[in-house]
PDB file of C-alpha atoms in Angstrom:
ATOM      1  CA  UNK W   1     -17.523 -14.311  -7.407  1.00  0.00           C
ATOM      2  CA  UNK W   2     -15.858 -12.968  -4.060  1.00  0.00           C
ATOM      3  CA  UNK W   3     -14.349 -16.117  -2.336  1.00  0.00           C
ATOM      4  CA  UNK W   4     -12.723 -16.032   1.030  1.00  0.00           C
ATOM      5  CA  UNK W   5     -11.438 -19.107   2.875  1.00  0.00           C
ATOM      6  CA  UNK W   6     -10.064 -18.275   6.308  1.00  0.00           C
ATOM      7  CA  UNK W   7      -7.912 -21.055   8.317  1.00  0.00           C
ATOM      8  CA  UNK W   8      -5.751 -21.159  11.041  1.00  0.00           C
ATOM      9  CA  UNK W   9      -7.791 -20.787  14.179  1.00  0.00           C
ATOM     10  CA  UNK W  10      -7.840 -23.201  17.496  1.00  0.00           C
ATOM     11  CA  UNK W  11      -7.788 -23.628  20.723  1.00  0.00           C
ATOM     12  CA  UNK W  12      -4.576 -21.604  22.735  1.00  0.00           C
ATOM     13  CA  UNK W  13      -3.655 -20.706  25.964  1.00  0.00           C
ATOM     14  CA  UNK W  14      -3.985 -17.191  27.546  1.00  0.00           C
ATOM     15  CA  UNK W  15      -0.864 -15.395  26.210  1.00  0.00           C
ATOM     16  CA  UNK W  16      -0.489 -18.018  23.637  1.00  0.00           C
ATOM     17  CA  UNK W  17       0.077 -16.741  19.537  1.00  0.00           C
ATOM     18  CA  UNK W  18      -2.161 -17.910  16.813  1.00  0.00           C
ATOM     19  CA  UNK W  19      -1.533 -17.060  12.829  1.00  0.00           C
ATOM     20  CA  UNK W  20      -5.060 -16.969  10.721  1.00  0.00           C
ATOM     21  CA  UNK W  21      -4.895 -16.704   6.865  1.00  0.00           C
ATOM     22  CA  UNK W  22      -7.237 -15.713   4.493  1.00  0.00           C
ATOM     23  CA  UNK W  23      -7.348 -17.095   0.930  1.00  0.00           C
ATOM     24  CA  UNK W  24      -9.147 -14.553  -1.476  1.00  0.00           C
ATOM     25  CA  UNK W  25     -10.154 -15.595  -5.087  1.00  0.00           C
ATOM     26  CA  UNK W  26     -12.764 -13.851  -7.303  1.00  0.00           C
ATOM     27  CA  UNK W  27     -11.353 -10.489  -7.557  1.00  0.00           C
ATOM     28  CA  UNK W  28      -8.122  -8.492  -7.856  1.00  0.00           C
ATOM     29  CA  UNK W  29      -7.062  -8.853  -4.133  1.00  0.00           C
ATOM     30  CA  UNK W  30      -3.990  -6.679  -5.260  1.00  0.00           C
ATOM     31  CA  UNK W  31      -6.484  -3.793  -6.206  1.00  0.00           C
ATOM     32  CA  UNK W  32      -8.550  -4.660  -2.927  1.00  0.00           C
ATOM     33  CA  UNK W  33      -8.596  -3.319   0.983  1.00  0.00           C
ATOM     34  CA  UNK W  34      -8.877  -6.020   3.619  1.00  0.00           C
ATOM     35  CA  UNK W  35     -10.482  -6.235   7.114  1.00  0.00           C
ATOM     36  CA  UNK W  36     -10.092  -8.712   9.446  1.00  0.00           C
ATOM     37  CA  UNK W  37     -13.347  -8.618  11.875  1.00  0.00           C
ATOM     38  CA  UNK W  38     -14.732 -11.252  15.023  1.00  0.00           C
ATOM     39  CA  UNK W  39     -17.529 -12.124  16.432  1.00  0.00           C
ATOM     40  CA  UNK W  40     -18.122 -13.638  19.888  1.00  0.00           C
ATOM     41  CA  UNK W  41     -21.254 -15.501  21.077  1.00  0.00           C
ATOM     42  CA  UNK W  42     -24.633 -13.204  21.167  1.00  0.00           C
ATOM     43  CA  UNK W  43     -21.962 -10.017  20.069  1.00  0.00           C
ATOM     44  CA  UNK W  44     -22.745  -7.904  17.077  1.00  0.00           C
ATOM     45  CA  UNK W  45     -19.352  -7.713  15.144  1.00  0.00           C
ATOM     46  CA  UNK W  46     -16.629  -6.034  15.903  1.00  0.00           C
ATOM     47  CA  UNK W  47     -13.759  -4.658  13.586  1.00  0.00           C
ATOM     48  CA  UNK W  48      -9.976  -5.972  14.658  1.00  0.00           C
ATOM     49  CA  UNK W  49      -7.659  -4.305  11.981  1.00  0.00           C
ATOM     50  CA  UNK W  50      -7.561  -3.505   8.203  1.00  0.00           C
ATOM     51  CA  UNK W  51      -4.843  -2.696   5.674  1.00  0.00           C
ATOM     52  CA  UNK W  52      -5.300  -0.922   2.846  1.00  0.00           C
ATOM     53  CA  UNK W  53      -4.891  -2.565  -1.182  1.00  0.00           C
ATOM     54  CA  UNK W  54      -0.459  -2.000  -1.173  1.00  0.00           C
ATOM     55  CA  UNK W  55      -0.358  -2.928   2.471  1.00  0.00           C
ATOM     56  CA  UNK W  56       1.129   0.314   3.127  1.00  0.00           C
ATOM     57  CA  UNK W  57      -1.525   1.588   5.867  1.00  0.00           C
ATOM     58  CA  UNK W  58      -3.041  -0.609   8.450  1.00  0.00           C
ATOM     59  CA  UNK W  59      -5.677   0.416  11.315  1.00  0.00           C
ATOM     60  CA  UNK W  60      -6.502  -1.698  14.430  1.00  0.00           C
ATOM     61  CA  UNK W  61      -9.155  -1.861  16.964  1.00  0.00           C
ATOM     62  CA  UNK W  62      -7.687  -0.578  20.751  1.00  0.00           C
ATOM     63  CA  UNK W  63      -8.451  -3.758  22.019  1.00  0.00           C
ATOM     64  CA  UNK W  64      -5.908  -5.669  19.952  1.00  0.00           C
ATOM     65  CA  UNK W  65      -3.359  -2.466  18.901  1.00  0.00           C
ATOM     66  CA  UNK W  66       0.230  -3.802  20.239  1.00  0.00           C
ATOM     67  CA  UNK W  67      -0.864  -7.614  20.166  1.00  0.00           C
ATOM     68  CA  UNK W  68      -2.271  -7.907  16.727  1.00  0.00           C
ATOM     69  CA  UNK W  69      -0.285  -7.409  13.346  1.00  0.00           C
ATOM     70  CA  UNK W  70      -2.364  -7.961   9.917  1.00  0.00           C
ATOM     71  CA  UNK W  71      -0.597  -8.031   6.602  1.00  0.00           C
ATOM     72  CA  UNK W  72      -0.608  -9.119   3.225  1.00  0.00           C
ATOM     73  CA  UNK W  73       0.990 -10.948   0.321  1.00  0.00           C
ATOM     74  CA  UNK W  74      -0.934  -9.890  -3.015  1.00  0.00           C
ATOM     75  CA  UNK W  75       1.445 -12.551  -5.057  1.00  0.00           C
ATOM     76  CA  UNK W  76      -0.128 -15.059  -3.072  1.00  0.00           C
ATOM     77  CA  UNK W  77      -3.586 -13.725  -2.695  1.00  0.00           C
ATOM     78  CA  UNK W  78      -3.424 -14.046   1.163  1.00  0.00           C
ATOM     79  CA  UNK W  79      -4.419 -12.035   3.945  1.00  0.00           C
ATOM     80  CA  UNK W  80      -2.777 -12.700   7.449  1.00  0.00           C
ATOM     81  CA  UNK W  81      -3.649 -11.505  11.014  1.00  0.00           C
ATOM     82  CA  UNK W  82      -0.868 -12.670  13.615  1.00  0.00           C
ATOM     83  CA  UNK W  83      -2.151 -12.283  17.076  1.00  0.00           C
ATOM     84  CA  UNK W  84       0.419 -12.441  19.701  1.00  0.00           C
ATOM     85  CA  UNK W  85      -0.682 -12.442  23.762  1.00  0.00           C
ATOM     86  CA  UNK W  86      -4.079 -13.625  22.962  1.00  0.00           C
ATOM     87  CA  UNK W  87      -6.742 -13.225  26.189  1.00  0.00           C
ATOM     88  CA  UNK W  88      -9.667 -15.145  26.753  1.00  0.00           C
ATOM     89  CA  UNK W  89     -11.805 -12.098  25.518  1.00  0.00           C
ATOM     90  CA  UNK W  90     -10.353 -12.991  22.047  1.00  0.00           C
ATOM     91  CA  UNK W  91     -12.639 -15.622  21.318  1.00  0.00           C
ATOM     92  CA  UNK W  92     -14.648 -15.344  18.716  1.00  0.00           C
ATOM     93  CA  UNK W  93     -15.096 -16.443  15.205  1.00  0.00           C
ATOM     94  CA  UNK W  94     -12.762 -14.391  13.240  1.00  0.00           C
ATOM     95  CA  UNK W  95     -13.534 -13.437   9.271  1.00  0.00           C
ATOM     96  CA  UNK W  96     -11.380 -11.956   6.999  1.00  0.00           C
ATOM     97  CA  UNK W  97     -13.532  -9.002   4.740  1.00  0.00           C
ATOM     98  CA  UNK W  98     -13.263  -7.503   1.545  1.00  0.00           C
ATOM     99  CA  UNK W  99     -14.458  -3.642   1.789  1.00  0.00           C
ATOM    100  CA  UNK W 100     -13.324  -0.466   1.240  1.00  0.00           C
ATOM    101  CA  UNK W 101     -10.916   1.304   3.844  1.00  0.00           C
ATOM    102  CA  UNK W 102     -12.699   1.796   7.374  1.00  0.00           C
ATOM    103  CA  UNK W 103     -16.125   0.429   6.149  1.00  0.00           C
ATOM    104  CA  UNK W 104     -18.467  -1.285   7.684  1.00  0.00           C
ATOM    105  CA  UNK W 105     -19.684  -3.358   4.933  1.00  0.00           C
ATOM    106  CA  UNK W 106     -19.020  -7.012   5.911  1.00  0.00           C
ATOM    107  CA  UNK W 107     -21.035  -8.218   2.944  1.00  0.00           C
ATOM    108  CA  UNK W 108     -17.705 -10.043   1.285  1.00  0.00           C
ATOM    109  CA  UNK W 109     -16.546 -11.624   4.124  1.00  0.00           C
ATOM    110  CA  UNK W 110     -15.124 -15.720   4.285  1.00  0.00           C
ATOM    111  CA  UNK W 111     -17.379 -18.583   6.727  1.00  0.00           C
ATOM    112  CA  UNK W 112     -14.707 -17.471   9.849  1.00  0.00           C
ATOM    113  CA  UNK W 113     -12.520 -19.427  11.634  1.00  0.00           C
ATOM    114  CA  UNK W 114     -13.051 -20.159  15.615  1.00  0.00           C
ATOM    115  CA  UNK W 115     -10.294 -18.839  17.937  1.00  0.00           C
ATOM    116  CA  UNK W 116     -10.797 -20.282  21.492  1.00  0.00           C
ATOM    117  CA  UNK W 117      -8.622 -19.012  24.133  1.00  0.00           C
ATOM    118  CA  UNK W 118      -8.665 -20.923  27.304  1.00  0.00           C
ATOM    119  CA  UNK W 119      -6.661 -22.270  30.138  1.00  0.00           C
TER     120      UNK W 119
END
């Protein structure tokens, strides 16, 4: 079955940089889209980039465009999201998602990983 394992998430400083992976397993991640998508306390969730199966295209959210860089290595199985600048509005549990291109499916998605941005 689908298996996603995010890690990488902590507490950093406003304007701090933070690296999350995402271990996929289960599947053909190669043959696969990926979304990385947050959600803060009480907030529905809310979609932060994606890149398609090659890694060719990516997409991200205005909130995070210019600060935010996903990518991929499909000989490793592993999704990535750098986030550079990160703002206390950040903060959230962050989950890495297997779905099609610009979906809004989050059924496939990993447990999350807490980013916590604070002075």
């Amino acid at each position: 079955q689908v298996q996603l394992v995010e890690s990488g998430g902590g507490l950093v400083q406003p304007g701090g940089t933070l690296r999350l992976s995402c271990a996929a397993s289960g599947f053909i991640f190669g043959d696969s889209s990926m979304t990385w998508v947050r959600q803060a306390p009480g907030k529905e969730f809310e979609w932060v980039a994606r890149i398609t199966h090659g890694g060719q295209i990516t997409g991200y959210a205005d909130s995070v465009k210019g600060r935010f860089t996903i990518s991929r290595d499909n000989f490793k199985n592993t999704l990535y999201l750098q986030m550079n600048n990160l703002k206390p509005e950040d903060t959230a549990v962050y989950f890495c998602v297997k779905s099609s291109y610009g979906s809004t499916d989050y059924t496939y998605r990993g447990q999350g990983t807490q980013v916590t941005v604070s002075s």
